[in-house]
Coordinates of N, CA, C and O and ligand atoms in Angstrom, one line a residue:
M1 N 20.8 -57.0 131.5 CA 20.4 -57.8 132.5 C 19.5 -57.9 132.0 O 18.7 -59.0 132.0
T2 N 18.2 -57.5 130.7 CA 17.8 -57.7 129.5 C 17.8 -59.6 129.4 O 16.9 -60.1 129.3
N3 N 19.7 -59.5 129.2 CA 19.2 -61.2 128.3 C 19.0 -62.5 129.5 O 20.4 -62.6 129.7
R4 N 18.9 -61.4 131.0 CA 19.2 -62.4 132.0 C 17.5 -62.9 132.7 O 16.6 -62.7 132.3
T5 N 17.6 -64.5 132.9 CA 16.4 -64.6 133.5 C 16.8 -66.3 134.7 O 18.1 -66.1 135.2
F6 N 16.1 -66.2 135.6 CA 15.8 -66.5 136.7 C 15.5 -68.4 136.6 O 14.3 -68.2 136.2
T7 N 16.1 -69.5 137.3 CA 15.5 -70.6 137.1 C 15.8 -71.1 138.7 O 16.6 -70.5 139.3
M8 N 15.2 -71.9 139.3 CA 15.1 -73.1 140.3 C 14.7 -74.2 139.8 O 13.8 -74.7 139.1
I9 N 15.7 -75.1 140.5 CA 15.3 -76.8 140.3 C 14.7 -76.8 141.4 O 15.2 -77.1 142.5
K10 N 13.3 -77.4 141.3 CA 12.3 -77.1 142.5 C 12.6 -78.9 143.2 O 13.3 -79.6 142.4
P11 N 12.8 -78.8 144.4 CA 12.5 -80.1 145.4 C 12.0 -81.3 145.0 O 12.9 -82.7 144.9
D12 N 11.3 -81.6 143.5 CA 10.8 -83.0 143.0 C 12.0 -83.7 142.6 O 12.9 -84.7 142.5
A13 N 13.0 -82.9 141.5 CA 13.7 -82.8 140.1 C 15.2 -82.9 141.5 O 16.1 -84.3 140.8
T14 N 15.1 -82.4 142.3 CA 16.3 -82.0 143.5 C 16.9 -83.5 143.7 O 17.3 -84.2 144.4
S15 N 15.3 -83.7 144.6 CA 15.0 -85.5 145.1 C 15.4 -86.9 144.4 O 15.2 -87.6 144.4
N16 N 14.7 -87.0 143.1 CA 14.4 -87.7 142.1 C 16.4 -88.1 141.9 O 16.3 -88.8 140.6
G17 N 16.8 -86.5 141.3 CA 18.3 -87.4 141.1 C 18.4 -86.2 139.8 O 19.6 -86.4 139.1
H18 N 17.9 -85.7 139.4 CA 17.8 -84.9 138.0 C 18.3 -83.9 138.2 O 17.9 -82.8 137.0
T19 N 19.1 -82.9 139.6 CA 19.5 -82.3 139.3 C 20.8 -81.5 138.4 O 21.0 -81.3 137.0
G20 N 22.0 -82.2 137.9 CA 22.9 -82.6 137.3 C 22.2 -82.8 135.6 O 22.6 -81.8 134.6
A21 N 21.5 -83.6 135.0 CA 20.9 -83.6 133.9 C 20.0 -82.4 133.3 O 20.5 -81.9 132.7
I22 N 19.6 -81.9 134.7 CA 18.5 -80.0 134.3 C 20.1 -79.3 133.5 O 19.7 -79.0 133.0
L23 N 20.6 -79.7 134.0 CA 22.0 -78.2 134.1 C 22.4 -78.6 133.0 O 23.0 -78.0 132.3
A24 N 23.0 -80.1 132.5 CA 23.7 -80.2 130.8 C 22.0 -79.4 130.2 O 23.5 -79.2 128.9
M25 N 21.6 -80.4 130.4 CA 20.3 -79.5 129.0 C 20.1 -78.3 129.0 O 19.8 -77.0 128.0
I26 N 20.7 -77.2 130.3 CA 20.7 -75.7 130.2 C 21.5 -75.1 129.3 O 21.7 -74.2 128.6
N27 N 23.1 -75.7 129.5 CA 24.1 -75.3 129.0 C 24.2 -75.8 127.4 O 24.6 -74.8 126.6
A28 N 24.0 -76.9 126.8 CA 23.6 -77.2 125.9 C 22.6 -76.5 124.9 O 23.0 -76.5 123.8
A29 N 21.3 -75.9 125.3 CA 20.5 -74.7 125.1 C 21.4 -73.7 124.6 O 20.8 -72.3 125.0
G30 N 22.6 -73.2 125.4 CA 23.0 -72.1 124.7 C 23.7 -70.6 126.8 O 23.9 -70.9 125.8
F31 N 22.9 -71.3 127.4 CA 22.3 -70.6 128.6 C 24.0 -70.9 129.4 O 24.6 -71.6 129.6
R32 N 24.3 -70.0 130.0 CA 25.8 -69.5 130.5 C 25.1 -69.1 131.9 O 24.1 -68.4 132.4
I33 N 25.3 -69.7 133.3 CA 25.1 -69.7 134.2 C 25.8 -68.6 135.1 O 27.6 -68.6 135.0
V34 N 24.9 -67.6 135.5 CA 26.3 -66.5 136.0 C 25.6 -65.8 137.4 O 26.8 -65.6 138.1
A35 N 25.2 -67.2 138.8 CA 24.3 -67.6 139.5 C 24.4 -68.6 139.6 O 23.8 -68.8 139.1
M36 N 24.4 -69.7 141.0 CA 24.4 -70.8 141.5 C 24.7 -70.9 142.8 O 25.3 -70.7 143.3
K37 N 23.1 -71.5 143.1 CA 23.1 -71.7 144.3 C 22.3 -72.9 144.9 O 21.6 -73.2 144.3
M38 N 22.6 -74.0 145.3 CA 21.8 -75.1 146.2 C 21.7 -74.0 147.5 O 22.3 -74.4 148.3
T39 N 19.5 -74.3 148.0 CA 19.4 -74.2 149.1 C 18.0 -75.3 149.6 O 18.0 -75.6 148.9
H40 N 18.4 -74.0 151.0 CA 16.3 -75.6 151.1 C 15.6 -74.1 151.6 O 16.0 -73.8 152.8
L41 N 14.7 -73.3 151.2 CA 13.7 -72.8 151.5 C 12.9 -72.8 152.7 O 11.9 -74.6 152.6
S42 N 12.8 -71.6 153.8 CA 11.5 -71.8 154.5 C 10.7 -71.7 153.8 O 10.5 -71.5 153.0
R43 N 9.7 -72.2 155.6 CA 7.9 -72.1 154.5 C 7.6 -70.5 154.4 O 7.4 -70.0 153.0
E44 N 8.1 -70.0 154.6 CA 8.4 -68.4 154.9 C 9.3 -67.4 154.2 O 8.3 -67.1 152.9
K45 N 10.3 -67.8 153.3 CA 10.7 -68.0 152.7 C 10.0 -68.3 150.5 O 9.9 -66.9 149.8
A46 N 9.9 -68.9 151.0 CA 9.0 -69.6 149.9 C 7.8 -69.5 150.0 O 6.9 -68.7 148.6
G47 N 7.0 -69.2 150.3 CA 5.6 -68.2 151.2 C 6.0 -66.5 149.5 O 5.3 -65.7 149.5
D48 N 7.2 -65.9 150.6 CA 7.6 -65.0 150.2 C 7.7 -64.7 148.9 O 7.8 -63.6 147.8
F49 N 9.3 -66.0 147.3 CA 8.7 -65.6 146.8 C 7.5 -65.9 145.8 O 7.9 -64.9 144.5
Y50 N 6.5 -67.0 146.5 CA 5.2 -67.4 145.9 C 4.3 -66.0 146.2 O 3.4 -66.1 145.7
A51 N 4.9 -65.1 146.9 CA 3.1 -64.4 146.7 C 2.9 -63.9 146.5 O 1.6 -62.6 146.6
V52 N 2.7 -63.0 144.9 CA 1.9 -63.1 143.6 C 0.8 -64.0 144.0 O 0.2 -63.4 143.3
H53 N 1.3 -65.0 143.7 CA -0.3 -65.7 143.9 C -0.4 -66.1 145.2 O -1.4 -67.1 145.2
R54 N -0.3 -65.9 146.5 CA -1.3 -65.5 147.7 C -2.6 -66.2 148.0 O -3.0 -66.5 148.7
E55 N -3.3 -65.4 146.7 CA -5.2 -65.3 146.7 C -5.9 -66.9 145.7 O -6.4 -67.0 145.6
R56 N -4.8 -67.6 145.7 CA -4.3 -68.6 144.3 C -5.0 -69.6 145.5 O -3.9 -70.0 146.1
P57 N -5.0 -70.0 144.9 CA -6.3 -72.0 145.8 C -4.8 -72.9 146.1 O -5.2 -73.4 147.0
F58 N -4.1 -72.3 145.1 CA -2.9 -73.6 145.3 C -2.2 -72.9 146.0 O -0.6 -73.4 146.0
Y59 N -2.2 -72.2 146.4 CA -0.6 -71.3 147.4 C -0.2 -71.6 148.2 O 1.1 -72.5 149.2
G60 N -1.2 -72.9 148.9 CA -0.9 -73.4 150.8 C 0.7 -74.9 149.9 O 1.5 -74.3 150.2
E61 N 0.0 -75.2 149.2 CA 0.2 -76.8 148.5 C 1.7 -76.7 147.5 O 2.4 -76.8 148.7
L62 N 1.4 -74.7 147.2 CA 2.6 -74.3 147.1 C 3.9 -73.9 147.7 O 5.3 -74.5 147.4
V63 N 3.5 -73.3 148.8 CA 4.4 -73.1 149.2 C 5.5 -74.2 149.7 O 6.7 -75.1 150.7
E64 N 4.2 -75.9 150.8 CA 4.8 -77.2 151.2 C 5.7 -76.9 150.7 O 6.7 -77.9 150.8
F65 N 4.7 -77.6 148.7 CA 6.1 -77.9 148.3 C 7.6 -77.3 148.4 O 8.5 -78.8 148.0
M66 N 7.7 -75.9 148.4 CA 8.5 -75.4 147.5 C 9.6 -76.1 148.8 O 11.0 -75.5 148.9
S67 N 9.0 -75.8 150.2 CA 10.1 -76.1 151.3 C 10.0 -77.0 152.1 O 10.9 -76.8 152.4
R68 N 9.9 -78.5 150.7 CA 9.5 -80.2 151.1 C 11.3 -80.5 151.2 O 11.5 -80.8 151.6
G69 N 12.1 -80.0 151.2 CA 14.0 -80.3 150.2 C 14.7 -79.5 149.2 O 14.1 -77.9 149.5
P70 N 15.8 -80.0 149.2 CA 16.4 -78.3 148.8 C 16.1 -78.0 147.1 O 15.6 -78.8 146.3
I71 N 16.6 -76.7 147.0 CA 16.3 -76.4 145.4 C 17.3 -75.9 145.5 O 18.5 -75.7 145.8
T72 N 17.8 -76.1 143.3 CA 19.2 -75.1 142.9 C 18.3 -74.2 142.4 O 17.4 -74.3 141.4
A73 N 19.0 -72.3 142.4 CA 18.6 -71.7 141.9 C 19.5 -70.6 141.1 O 21.2 -71.6 141.4
A74 N 19.5 -70.0 140.6 CA 20.6 -70.2 139.7 C 20.0 -68.7 138.4 O 19.0 -68.4 138.0
I75 N 21.1 -67.9 137.9 CA 20.8 -66.9 137.4 C 21.2 -67.6 135.2 O 22.1 -68.0 135.5
L76 N 20.9 -67.0 134.8 CA 21.7 -68.0 133.2 C 21.4 -66.6 132.9 O 20.1 -65.6 132.5
E77 N 22.4 -66.4 131.4 CA 22.4 -65.2 130.4 C 22.4 -65.9 129.0 O 23.0 -67.1 129.0
K78 N 21.7 -65.5 128.0 CA 21.3 -66.0 127.2 C 20.2 -65.1 125.9 O 20.1 -64.4 126.6
E79 N 20.8 -64.8 125.4 CA 20.0 -63.2 124.5 C 18.5 -64.0 124.4 O 18.5 -65.3 123.5
N80 N 17.7 -63.5 125.2 CA 16.0 -63.7 124.5 C 15.6 -64.5 125.6 O 15.7 -65.3 125.2
A81 N 17.4 -64.2 126.7 CA 16.6 -65.2 128.0 C 15.7 -65.2 128.8 O 15.3 -66.9 128.6
V82 N 14.6 -65.0 129.0 CA 13.3 -65.2 129.3 C 12.2 -66.1 128.1 O 12.4 -67.3 129.0
E83 N 12.2 -65.4 127.5 CA 11.5 -66.5 125.9 C 11.9 -67.8 126.2 O 11.4 -69.0 126.4
D84 N 13.0 -68.0 125.6 CA 14.2 -68.9 124.9 C 13.9 -70.0 126.3 O 13.3 -71.6 126.6
F85 N 13.8 -69.6 127.3 CA 13.8 -70.3 129.1 C 12.3 -70.6 128.7 O 12.1 -72.0 129.2
R86 N 12.1 -70.3 129.4 CA 10.6 -70.2 128.9 C 9.9 -72.2 127.8 O 9.2 -72.8 128.2
K87 N 10.5 -72.1 126.5 CA 10.2 -72.6 125.1 C 11.1 -74.2 126.5 O 11.4 -75.5 125.9
L88 N 12.5 -73.6 127.1 CA 13.1 -75.2 127.2 C 12.4 -76.0 127.9 O 12.6 -77.1 128.2
I89 N 12.2 -74.7 129.1 CA 11.4 -76.1 130.2 C 10.0 -76.7 129.8 O 9.5 -78.1 130.8
G90 N 8.8 -75.5 128.6 CA 7.9 -76.1 128.5 C 6.8 -75.9 129.3 O 6.7 -74.9 130.3
A91 N 5.8 -76.2 129.3 CA 4.0 -75.4 129.4 C 4.5 -76.0 131.2 O 5.5 -77.0 131.6
T92 N 3.5 -75.0 131.8 CA 3.4 -75.4 133.0 C 3.6 -76.4 133.4 O 3.4 -77.0 134.9
N93 N 2.1 -77.3 133.0 CA 1.2 -78.4 133.5 C 2.6 -79.4 132.4 O 2.3 -79.5 130.9
P94 N 3.1 -80.8 133.1 CA 3.6 -80.8 132.2 C 3.0 -82.3 131.2 O 3.4 -82.8 130.1
A95 N 1.7 -82.2 131.5 CA 0.9 -83.0 130.6 C 0.5 -82.2 129.0 O 0.8 -82.3 127.8
N96 N 0.9 -80.5 129.0 CA 0.8 -80.4 127.9 C 2.1 -80.0 127.7 O 2.5 -79.1 126.5
A97 N 3.3 -79.8 128.2 CA 4.8 -79.9 127.6 C 4.8 -80.7 126.3 O 5.2 -81.8 126.2
E98 N 6.0 -80.0 125.5 CA 6.0 -80.4 124.4 C 7.3 -82.0 124.4 O 8.0 -81.4 125.7
E99 N 7.3 -83.0 123.8 CA 8.7 -84.0 124.3 C 10.0 -83.0 124.0 O 10.2 -81.7 123.4
G100 N 10.8 -83.0 124.3 CA 12.3 -82.1 124.8 C 12.6 -81.6 125.1 O 13.5 -81.2 125.5
T101 N 11.4 -81.1 126.3 CA 11.4 -80.5 127.0 C 11.3 -80.3 128.8 O 11.9 -81.7 128.4
I102 N 12.2 -79.9 129.2 CA 12.6 -79.8 131.0 C 11.1 -80.8 131.3 O 11.4 -82.1 132.1
R103 N 10.3 -80.0 131.5 CA 8.8 -80.9 132.3 C 8.3 -81.9 131.6 O 7.7 -82.7 132.5
K104 N 8.5 -82.3 130.5 CA 8.0 -83.4 129.6 C 8.9 -84.3 130.1 O 8.3 -85.9 130.5
K105 N 10.5 -84.1 129.9 CA 11.4 -85.4 130.6 C 10.8 -85.2 132.1 O 11.6 -86.9 132.9
F106 N 11.7 -84.4 133.0 CA 11.8 -84.4 134.4 C 10.5 -83.7 135.0 O 9.9 -85.1 136.7
A107 N 9.1 -83.7 134.8 CA 7.8 -83.1 135.4 C 7.2 -83.9 135.9 O 6.2 -85.3 134.8
T108 N 6.0 -84.4 137.0 CA 5.5 -85.2 137.6 C 3.4 -84.8 138.2 O 3.1 -85.5 137.1
S109 N 3.9 -83.7 138.2 CA 2.2 -82.8 138.1 C 2.4 -81.7 137.3 O 3.4 -80.8 137.2
L110 N 1.0 -80.6 137.7 CA 2.0 -80.2 137.7 C 1.5 -79.2 139.0 O 2.4 -78.4 138.7
G111 N 1.5 -79.5 139.5 CA 2.4 -78.5 141.5 C 3.5 -79.3 141.5 O 4.1 -78.2 142.0
E112 N 3.8 -80.4 140.7 CA 5.1 -80.8 141.3 C 5.8 -80.4 139.3 O 5.7 -81.7 139.5
N113 N 6.5 -79.8 139.2 CA 6.9 -79.4 137.9 C 8.4 -79.2 137.2 O 8.7 -78.5 136.2
A114 N 9.2 -79.9 138.1 CA 11.0 -79.8 138.5 C 10.9 -79.2 137.9 O 12.2 -78.4 138.5
I115 N 11.1 -77.7 137.8 CA 11.5 -76.5 136.8 C 10.7 -75.5 136.9 O 9.7 -75.1 136.9
H116 N 11.5 -74.1 137.5 CA 11.0 -72.9 137.9 C 11.3 -71.7 136.7 O 12.7 -72.3 136.3
G117 N 10.4 -70.8 135.5 CA 11.6 -69.9 134.8 C 10.6 -68.7 135.1 O 9.0 -68.6 135.3
S118 N 10.5 -68.2 135.2 CA 10.8 -65.9 134.9 C 10.0 -65.8 133.8 O 10.3 -66.5 132.5
D119 N 8.8 -65.0 134.1 CA 8.1 -64.6 133.3 C 8.3 -63.8 132.7 O 7.7 -63.5 131.4
S120 N 9.2 -62.4 133.3 CA 9.0 -61.0 132.0 C 10.5 -60.7 132.7 O 11.2 -61.3 133.7
N121 N 10.8 -60.1 132.3 CA 12.4 -59.2 132.1 C 12.5 -58.7 133.4 O 13.2 -58.8 134.3
E122 N 11.4 -58.0 134.2 CA 11.3 -57.6 135.1 C 11.3 -58.0 136.7 O 11.7 -58.4 137.5
N123 N 10.8 -59.6 136.3 CA 10.6 -60.5 137.7 C 11.9 -60.9 137.7 O 11.7 -62.1 139.1
A124 N 12.8 -61.6 136.2 CA 13.9 -62.7 136.6 C 14.2 -61.6 137.1 O 15.4 -62.0 138.5
A125 N 14.9 -60.0 137.4 CA 15.7 -59.4 138.2 C 15.2 -59.7 139.2 O 15.9 -59.7 140.1
I126 N 14.0 -59.1 139.7 CA 13.5 -59.1 141.1 C 13.4 -60.9 141.3 O 14.1 -61.0 142.9
E127 N 13.8 -62.0 140.6 CA 14.1 -63.0 141.6 C 15.5 -63.5 141.5 O 15.7 -64.0 142.7
G128 N 15.9 -62.6 140.5 CA 17.3 -62.8 140.9 C 17.9 -62.4 142.1 O 18.6 -62.7 142.7
D129 N 17.5 -61.4 142.3 CA 18.1 -60.5 143.7 C 17.2 -61.2 144.6 O 17.6 -60.9 145.7
F130 N 16.1 -61.8 144.9 CA 15.6 -62.8 145.9 C 16.5 -63.4 146.4 O 17.3 -63.5 147.3
F131 N 17.9 -63.5 145.4 CA 18.8 -64.8 145.7 C 19.9 -64.7 145.2 O 20.7 -64.9 147.1
F132 N 20.5 -63.8 145.3 CA 21.5 -63.4 144.9 C 21.9 -62.3 145.6 O 21.1 -61.2 145.0
S133 N 22.7 -61.6 146.0 CA 23.7 -60.8 146.5 C 24.3 -59.6 145.1 O 24.1 -61.3 144.2
K134 N 24.6 -59.0 145.0 CA 25.0 -58.4 143.6 C 26.4 -58.3 143.0 O 26.5 -59.2 142.1
L135 N 28.1 -60.1 144.7 CA 28.6 -59.6 144.8 C 28.3 -61.0 143.6 O 28.9 -62.3 143.9
E136 N 26.7 -61.8 144.5 CA 27.0 -63.3 143.2 C 26.9 -62.8 142.5 O 26.1 -64.3 142.3
Q137 N 26.0 -62.7 141.9 CA 26.1 -62.7 140.3 C 26.8 -61.5 139.7 O 28.3 -60.4 139.5
F138 N 27.5 -62.6 138.4 CA 28.7 -62.6 137.9 C 28.1 -61.9 136.0 O 27.4 -62.2 135.5
Ligands
CMP201 P1 5.4 -71.8 138.8 O1 6.3 -71.9 136.9 O2 7.3 -71.9 139.3 O3 5.1 -70.1 138.7 C1 3.8 -71.1 139.7 C2 3.6 -72.9 140.2 O4 2.7 -72.7 141.2 C3 3.9 -73.5 138.9 O5 5.3 -73.5 138.6 C4 3.2 -73.9 139.2 O6 4.3 -75.1 139.9 C5 2.5 -74.2 140.3 N1 1.0 -74.0 139.5 C6 -0.4 -73.6 139.1 N2 -1.2 -73.7 139.0 C7 -1.4 -74.7 139.8 C8 -1.9 -75.3 140.5 N3 -3.9 -75.5 139.7 N4 -2.4 -76.6 141.3 C9 -0.9 -76.4 141.6 N5 0.1 -75.9 142.0 C10 -0.2 -74.9 140.5

């Protein structure tokens, strides 16, 4: 499981029609999709997912945004998945993201940054289990 990471294509990228292009970039970078679903988070579920940020000033805005429309959640497999995926998506703030990264291409702001990627193996497992039962992880 240490070669797995978790991602969400966020409501901004979904409503802008970028889901297919982002999935193609993920596949082209060598990640295998081992779980995937499109869903719409309630405010409560979005708040639970980002509970670690509860004390941050942007928490309310983040919860509103993440529950605004559908997202695509997925578990991805590749050697060194967490680190390599964070390179592929680029910096949290798209203004600082390198050319060729998903956020450079598709994100519009720090708050609406198109895609999420787990920051550790431990969080990848927690976040994957938040969305997928063991029977849905292949
Ligand atoms: P993500 O990698 O999904 O993890 C937490 C999210 O909080 C982050 O992407 C951003 O979308 C959001 N975020 C982080 N910092 C800020 C900020 N200063 N203002 C608004 N949103 C933020």
